[in-house]
Tab-separated table of C-alpha atoms in Angstrom:
chain	number	residue	atom	x	y	z
A	23	MET	CA	16.685	-8.747	-8.417
A	24	GLY	CA	17.578	-5.141	-7.796
A	25	SER	CA	18.284	-3.693	-4.406
A	26	ALA	CA	16.312	-4.482	-1.285
A	27	LEU	CA	15.527	-0.775	-1.036
A	28	ILE	CA	13.765	-0.714	-4.421
A	29	ILE	CA	11.781	-3.864	-3.659
A	30	SER	CA	10.734	-2.670	-0.209
A	31	SER	CA	9.639	0.699	-1.638
A	32	LEU	CA	7.437	-0.803	-4.378
A	33	PRO	CA	4.193	-0.759	-2.335
A	34	PHE	CA	4.830	2.893	-1.466
A	35	ALA	CA	5.517	3.684	-5.122
A	36	LEU	CA	2.272	2.031	-6.181
A	37	GLY	CA	0.492	3.938	-3.427
A	38	VAL	CA	1.698	7.184	-5.008
A	39	VAL	CA	0.269	6.097	-8.376
A	40	MET	CA	-3.096	5.214	-6.822
A	41	LEU	CA	-3.151	8.441	-4.778
A	42	GLY	CA	-2.777	10.365	-8.025
A	43	LEU	CA	-5.798	8.506	-9.378
A	44	GLY	CA	-7.835	9.351	-6.295
A	45	LEU	CA	-6.997	13.048	-6.574
A	46	SER	CA	-8.626	13.096	-10.022
A	47	LEU	CA	-11.801	11.329	-8.869
A	48	ALA	CA	-15.107	12.697	-7.647
A	49	ALA	CA	-18.412	11.106	-6.752
A	50	ASP	CA	-19.889	12.546	-9.959
A	51	ASP	CA	-17.617	10.244	-11.988
A	52	PHE	CA	-19.410	7.219	-10.545
A	53	ARG	CA	-22.831	8.820	-10.920
A	54	ARG	CA	-22.179	9.311	-14.637
A	55	VAL	CA	-21.465	5.607	-14.978
A	56	LEU	CA	-24.700	4.738	-13.166
A	57	ARG	CA	-26.678	7.060	-15.454
A	58	ASN	CA	-25.227	5.451	-18.588
A	59	PRO	CA	-23.990	2.023	-17.514
A	60	ARG	CA	-23.765	0.238	-20.881
A	61	ALA	CA	-20.274	1.440	-21.760
A	62	ALA	CA	-18.934	0.660	-18.278
A	63	VAL	CA	-20.541	-2.793	-18.105
A	64	VAL	CA	-19.253	-3.838	-21.539
A	65	ALA	CA	-15.754	-2.517	-20.801
A	66	LEU	CA	-15.638	-4.244	-17.423
A	67	LEU	CA	-16.785	-7.554	-18.913
A	68	CYS	CA	-14.053	-7.304	-21.535
A	69	GLN	CA	-11.464	-6.428	-18.901
A	70	ILE	CA	-12.408	-8.948	-16.219
A	71	VAL	CA	-13.671	-11.923	-18.249
A	72	VAL	CA	-12.680	-11.742	-21.915
A	73	MET	CA	-9.056	-10.619	-21.633
A	74	PRO	CA	-7.895	-13.233	-19.083
A	75	VAL	CA	-9.403	-15.944	-21.305
A	76	ILE	CA	-7.651	-14.559	-24.386
A	77	CYS	CA	-4.407	-14.167	-22.448
A	78	PHE	CA	-4.610	-17.805	-21.339
A	79	GLY	CA	-4.983	-18.848	-24.977
A	80	LEU	CA	-1.992	-16.726	-26.006
A	81	VAL	CA	0.124	-18.170	-23.187
A	82	LEU	CA	-0.645	-21.679	-24.402
A	83	ALA	CA	-0.119	-20.744	-28.043
A	84	PHE	CA	3.298	-19.213	-27.356
A	85	ARG	CA	4.246	-22.016	-24.940
A	86	LEU	CA	5.650	-19.670	-22.341
A	87	PRO	CA	7.698	-20.986	-19.405
A	88	PRO	CA	5.589	-21.405	-16.227
A	89	GLU	CA	6.712	-18.270	-14.350
A	90	LEU	CA	6.329	-16.063	-17.417
A	91	ALA	CA	2.920	-17.632	-18.078
A	92	VAL	CA	1.725	-16.726	-14.583
A	93	GLY	CA	3.222	-13.253	-15.044
A	94	MET	CA	1.168	-12.837	-18.223
A	95	MET	CA	-1.998	-13.889	-16.412
A	96	LEU	CA	-1.182	-11.471	-13.587
A	97	LEU	CA	-0.859	-8.761	-16.231
A	98	ALA	CA	-4.227	-9.704	-17.727
A	99	ALA	CA	-5.841	-9.455	-14.293
A	100	SER	CA	-4.380	-6.027	-13.517
A	101	PRO	CA	-6.522	-2.902	-13.845
A	102	GLY	CA	-6.001	-0.045	-16.222
A	103	GLY	CA	-3.617	2.653	-15.075
A	104	PRO	CA	-3.810	6.439	-14.764
A	105	THR	CA	-1.860	6.611	-18.038
A	106	ALA	CA	-5.021	5.363	-19.769
A	107	ASN	CA	-6.828	8.482	-18.563
A	108	LEU	CA	-4.139	10.685	-20.089
A	109	TYR	CA	-4.364	8.931	-23.455
A	110	SER	CA	-8.160	9.207	-23.396
A	111	HIS	CA	-7.795	12.940	-22.950
A	112	LEU	CA	-5.196	13.316	-25.694
A	113	PHE	CA	-7.160	11.326	-28.271
A	114	GLY	CA	-10.685	12.562	-27.606
A	115	GLY	CA	-12.072	9.812	-25.410
A	116	ASN	CA	-14.641	10.158	-22.655
A	117	VAL	CA	-12.283	11.133	-19.838
A	118	ALA	CA	-14.916	10.903	-17.077
A	119	LEU	CA	-15.687	7.333	-18.145
A	120	SER	CA	-11.987	6.518	-18.353
A	121	VAL	CA	-11.319	7.733	-14.816
A	122	SER	CA	-14.374	5.891	-13.523
A	123	LEU	CA	-13.365	2.629	-15.206
A	124	THR	CA	-9.862	2.871	-13.744
A	125	ALA	CA	-11.260	3.445	-10.266
A	126	ILE	CA	-13.831	0.634	-10.493
A	127	ASN	CA	-11.266	-1.793	-11.914
A	128	SER	CA	-8.803	-0.873	-9.195
A	129	GLY	CA	-11.414	-1.761	-6.591
A	130	LEU	CA	-12.601	-4.971	-8.231
A	131	VAL	CA	-9.045	-6.224	-8.735
A	132	VAL	CA	-8.851	-7.016	-5.026
A	133	VAL	CA	-11.340	-9.816	-5.753
A	134	THR	CA	-10.682	-10.709	-9.387
A	135	MET	CA	-6.883	-10.724	-9.408
A	136	PRO	CA	-6.398	-13.359	-6.681
A	137	ILE	CA	-8.818	-15.664	-8.536
A	138	VAL	CA	-6.867	-15.373	-11.809
A	139	VAL	CA	-3.480	-15.714	-10.090
A	140	ASN	CA	-4.522	-18.724	-8.015
A	141	LEU	CA	-6.033	-20.539	-10.996
A	142	SER	CA	-3.100	-19.823	-13.300
A	143	ALA	CA	-0.466	-20.651	-10.662
A	144	GLY	CA	-2.260	-23.918	-9.934
A	145	TYR	CA	-2.328	-24.746	-13.649
A	146	PHE	CA	1.171	-23.731	-14.710
A	147	LEU	CA	3.250	-24.345	-11.567
A	148	PRO	CA	3.636	-27.649	-9.703
A	149	ASP	CA	3.752	-25.792	-6.389
A	150	GLY	CA	1.359	-23.109	-7.572
A	151	ALA	CA	-0.883	-23.329	-4.538
A	152	SER	CA	1.882	-21.875	-2.365
A	153	LEU	CA	2.333	-18.933	-4.743
A	154	GLY	CA	-1.342	-18.026	-4.994
A	155	LEU	CA	-2.630	-14.886	-3.303
A	156	GLN	CA	-4.417	-16.000	-0.143
A	157	PHE	CA	-6.718	-13.910	2.063
A	158	ASP	CA	-4.018	-12.199	4.124
A	159	LYS	CA	-2.225	-11.158	0.942
A	160	VAL	CA	-5.492	-9.947	-0.582
A	161	VAL	CA	-5.844	-7.633	2.419
A	162	GLN	CA	-2.387	-6.244	1.664
A	163	VAL	CA	-3.364	-5.652	-1.965
A	164	PHE	CA	-6.495	-3.859	-0.753
A	165	VAL	CA	-4.409	-1.575	1.462
A	166	ILE	CA	-1.914	-0.843	-1.323
A	167	VAL	CA	-4.518	-0.193	-4.032
A	168	VAL	CA	-7.829	0.977	-2.583
A	169	VAL	CA	-6.776	2.977	0.477
A	170	PRO	CA	-4.635	5.540	-1.451
A	171	VAL	CA	-7.485	6.048	-3.940
A	172	ALA	CA	-9.884	6.680	-1.047
A	173	VAL	CA	-7.421	9.124	0.548
A	174	GLY	CA	-7.098	11.008	-2.743
A	175	MET	CA	-10.864	11.235	-3.154
A	176	LEU	CA	-11.244	12.413	0.434
A	177	LEU	CA	-8.659	15.133	-0.123
A	178	ARG	CA	-10.429	16.287	-3.264
A	179	THR	CA	-13.753	16.447	-1.386
A	180	ARG	CA	-12.609	17.988	1.894
A	181	ALA	CA	-9.621	20.050	0.729
A	182	PRO	CA	-10.063	20.769	-3.000
A	183	GLU	CA	-7.357	23.468	-3.029
A	184	VAL	CA	-4.794	21.057	-1.608
A	185	ALA	CA	-5.895	18.335	-4.025
A	186	GLN	CA	-5.587	20.708	-6.973
A	187	ARG	CA	-2.056	21.704	-5.956
A	188	LEU	CA	-1.051	18.069	-5.497
A	189	ASN	CA	-2.692	16.711	-8.632
A	190	ARG	CA	-0.111	17.748	-11.234
A	191	PRO	CA	3.061	16.896	-9.250
A	192	VAL	CA	1.628	13.550	-8.114
A	193	ARG	CA	0.716	12.664	-11.705
A	194	ALA	CA	4.234	13.553	-12.825
A	195	LEU	CA	5.656	11.507	-9.963
A	196	SER	CA	3.439	8.581	-11.025
A	197	VAL	CA	5.057	8.569	-14.475
A	198	VAL	CA	8.512	8.695	-12.887
A	199	VAL	CA	7.577	5.825	-10.569
A	200	LEU	CA	6.411	3.727	-13.506
A	201	LEU	CA	9.615	4.342	-15.448
A	202	VAL	CA	11.815	3.638	-12.415
A	203	VAL	CA	9.969	0.405	-11.623
A	204	ILE	CA	10.237	-0.836	-15.209
A	205	GLY	CA	13.870	0.232	-15.382
A	206	ALA	CA	14.684	-1.549	-12.107
A	207	VAL	CA	13.129	-4.788	-13.320
A	208	LEU	CA	14.906	-4.680	-16.667
A	209	TYR	CA	18.223	-3.728	-15.093
A	210	GLY	CA	17.957	-6.461	-12.482
A	211	GLU	CA	17.385	-9.061	-15.191
A	212	ARG	CA	19.754	-7.516	-17.753
A	213	ALA	CA	21.744	-10.741	-18.092
A	214	ASN	CA	18.612	-12.598	-19.214
A	215	LEU	CA	16.926	-9.667	-20.961
A	216	ALA	CA	17.482	-10.780	-24.552
A	217	GLY	CA	16.139	-14.227	-23.774
A	218	TYR	CA	13.097	-12.803	-22.010
A	219	PHE	CA	12.250	-10.511	-24.928
A	220	VAL	CA	12.561	-13.436	-27.313
A	221	SER	CA	10.401	-15.710	-25.162
A	222	VAL	CA	7.740	-13.254	-24.020
A	223	GLY	CA	8.026	-10.197	-26.310
A	224	LEU	CA	5.753	-11.454	-29.096
A	225	ALA	CA	3.192	-12.770	-26.624
A	226	VAL	CA	3.130	-9.422	-24.821
A	227	LEU	CA	2.813	-7.504	-28.089
A	228	ALA	CA	-0.007	-9.771	-29.287
A	229	PHE	CA	-1.853	-9.401	-25.979
A	230	ASN	CA	-1.422	-5.631	-26.028
A	231	VAL	CA	-2.729	-5.230	-29.577
A	232	VAL	CA	-5.663	-7.577	-28.966
A	233	SER	CA	-6.500	-5.709	-25.731
A	234	LEU	CA	-6.679	-2.377	-27.533
A	235	LEU	CA	-8.769	-3.786	-30.372
A	236	ILE	CA	-11.247	-5.652	-28.162
A	237	GLY	CA	-11.460	-2.720	-25.771
A	238	TYR	CA	-12.583	-0.539	-28.674
A	239	ALA	CA	-14.528	-2.982	-30.866
A	240	GLY	CA	-16.474	-4.666	-28.043
A	241	PRO	CA	-18.220	-1.488	-26.874
A	242	ARG	CA	-18.784	-0.329	-30.465
A	243	LEU	CA	-20.526	-3.614	-31.309
A	244	ALA	CA	-22.670	-3.120	-28.202
A	245	GLY	CA	-23.824	0.272	-29.488
A	246	VAL	CA	-21.557	2.431	-27.315
A	247	ASP	CA	-20.590	5.823	-28.770
A	248	ARG	CA	-17.126	6.340	-30.214
A	249	ARG	CA	-15.717	8.534	-27.431
A	250	ALA	CA	-16.643	5.961	-24.794
A	251	ALA	CA	-15.220	3.170	-26.957
A	252	ILE	CA	-11.917	5.035	-27.281
A	253	SER	CA	-11.723	5.308	-23.502
A	254	ALA	CA	-12.536	1.615	-23.105
A	255	GLY	CA	-9.829	0.732	-25.610
A	256	PHE	CA	-7.201	2.633	-23.659
A	257	GLU	CA	-8.476	1.354	-20.312
A	258	ILE	CA	-8.231	-2.277	-21.412
A	259	GLY	CA	-5.073	-1.846	-23.491
A	260	ILE	CA	-3.019	0.193	-20.996
A	261	HIS	CA	-2.524	-1.823	-17.834
A	262	ASN	CA	-1.210	-0.579	-14.514
A	263	THR	CA	2.156	-2.273	-14.929
A	264	ALA	CA	3.459	-0.720	-11.706
A	265	PHE	CA	0.722	-2.703	-9.957
A	266	THR	CA	1.663	-5.911	-11.783
A	267	ILE	CA	5.352	-5.566	-11.002
A	268	THR	CA	4.685	-4.692	-7.353
A	269	ILE	CA	2.558	-7.802	-6.829
A	270	ALA	CA	5.149	-9.994	-8.556
A	271	LEU	CA	8.215	-8.646	-6.724
A	272	SER	CA	6.960	-7.878	-3.213
A	273	PRO	CA	8.347	-10.432	-0.736
A	274	ALA	CA	5.016	-10.438	1.103
A	275	LEU	CA	3.087	-11.267	-2.094
A	276	LEU	CA	4.383	-13.403	-5.010
A	277	ASN	CA	8.105	-12.667	-4.552
A	278	ASN	CA	9.007	-13.911	-8.031
A	279	PRO	CA	11.171	-11.730	-10.327
A	280	GLU	CA	10.368	-13.705	-13.486
A	281	MET	CA	6.666	-13.009	-13.042
A	282	ALA	CA	7.454	-9.285	-13.219
A	283	ILE	CA	9.043	-9.534	-16.675
A	284	PRO	CA	5.807	-9.553	-18.763
A	285	GLY	CA	4.628	-6.434	-16.932
A	286	ALA	CA	7.940	-4.641	-17.510
A	287	VAL	CA	7.991	-5.524	-21.209
A	288	TYR	CA	4.332	-4.549	-21.541
A	289	GLY	CA	5.082	-1.220	-19.850
A	290	ILE	CA	7.503	-0.368	-22.662
A	291	ILE	CA	5.482	-1.687	-25.593
A	292	MET	CA	2.139	-0.167	-24.585
A	293	PHE	CA	3.343	3.426	-24.988
A	294	PHE	CA	4.046	2.882	-28.686
A	295	THR	CA	0.975	0.783	-29.468
A	296	ALA	CA	-1.298	3.178	-27.565
A	297	VAL	CA	-0.095	6.146	-29.617
A	298	THR	CA	-0.631	4.165	-32.829
A	299	PHE	CA	-4.107	3.119	-31.687
A	300	GLY	CA	-4.990	6.704	-30.736
A	301	TRP	CA	-3.789	8.016	-34.080
A	302	LEU	CA	-5.808	5.412	-35.985
A	303	VAL	CA	-9.104	6.000	-34.167
A	304	THR	CA	-8.634	9.770	-34.293
A	305	ARG	CA	-7.863	9.652	-38.005
A	306	ARG	CA	-10.902	7.514	-38.711
A	307	ARG	CA	-13.049	9.770	-36.594
A	308	ALA	CA	-11.838	12.868	-38.421
A	309	GLN	CA	-12.631	11.228	-41.758
A	310	GLU	CA	-16.165	10.385	-40.662
A	311	SER	CA	-16.595	13.877	-39.086
A	312	VAL	CA	-19.678	13.028	-37.037
A	313	PRO	CA	-21.969	16.110	-36.878
A	314	GLY	CA	-22.295	17.603	-33.418
A	315	GLU	CA	-19.614	15.410	-31.876
A	316	PRO	CA	-16.571	17.316	-30.558
A	317	THR	CA	-13.202	16.593	-32.123
A	318	PRO	CA	-10.147	15.689	-30.055
A	319	VAL	CA	-8.767	19.198	-30.631
A	320	GLU	CA	-11.913	20.737	-29.173
A	321	LEU	CA	-11.712	18.465	-26.154
A	322	ARG	CA	-8.153	19.489	-25.429
């Protein structure tokens, strides 16, 4: 699939995305979560526990082929992406919480993602044990994901002027990286694209919609305020598909093009569903017009 150059550059591309996240982070983001942990705990439980279980049920219900099934589970185990932070800002969410959730999820995924991938590969694939992410590969994931975030945070702390100058171009580059990665996957599998969309498209759409709804409704049922719930909805509904595709394609990790397809399809669908979700929650919020609570326009 694709050129060797694109595949070999995927870890670097993901590093750029995670560096952009780190440049937007500060220690205060984590302190805010510690001061008001309910929203973060509920969102993390939904992301780490509830969504993989629901995804497993959807995979069985749609009877996906083994590689696509594992790709769906890999998607479910992936963290939210920096794009979720942007949507939280645009639609009046709690941006500080959104950034914090993305950072915490990106750290936890080093532990949680190998568990989900190993279990799902062992269940769906006859030789799944050989495809699971073992300790040496987990270390590689840690280097790809956590180290760039730490570098970004360090830059923001020690050289805030440099971090501020880098923040906007790196964010723009992150969007370009995401589009290029998705485009490369879809182009590489163009001969089978129609079949993939037929076999996995509905499952991906269902998982995306359910992720957004549970990400919002779960915190609301737990008594979390609306702005935090909006952020949780985007965090859980907008996955870091560049991460998913990198893990699936990298020769040193899963090295399986079919497993990248759910992430690529999700990366296209989520932009449209996220806008619809944001419009719906913003519209409802405007109708309720909660006294003293800032509107999305005021936040922007």
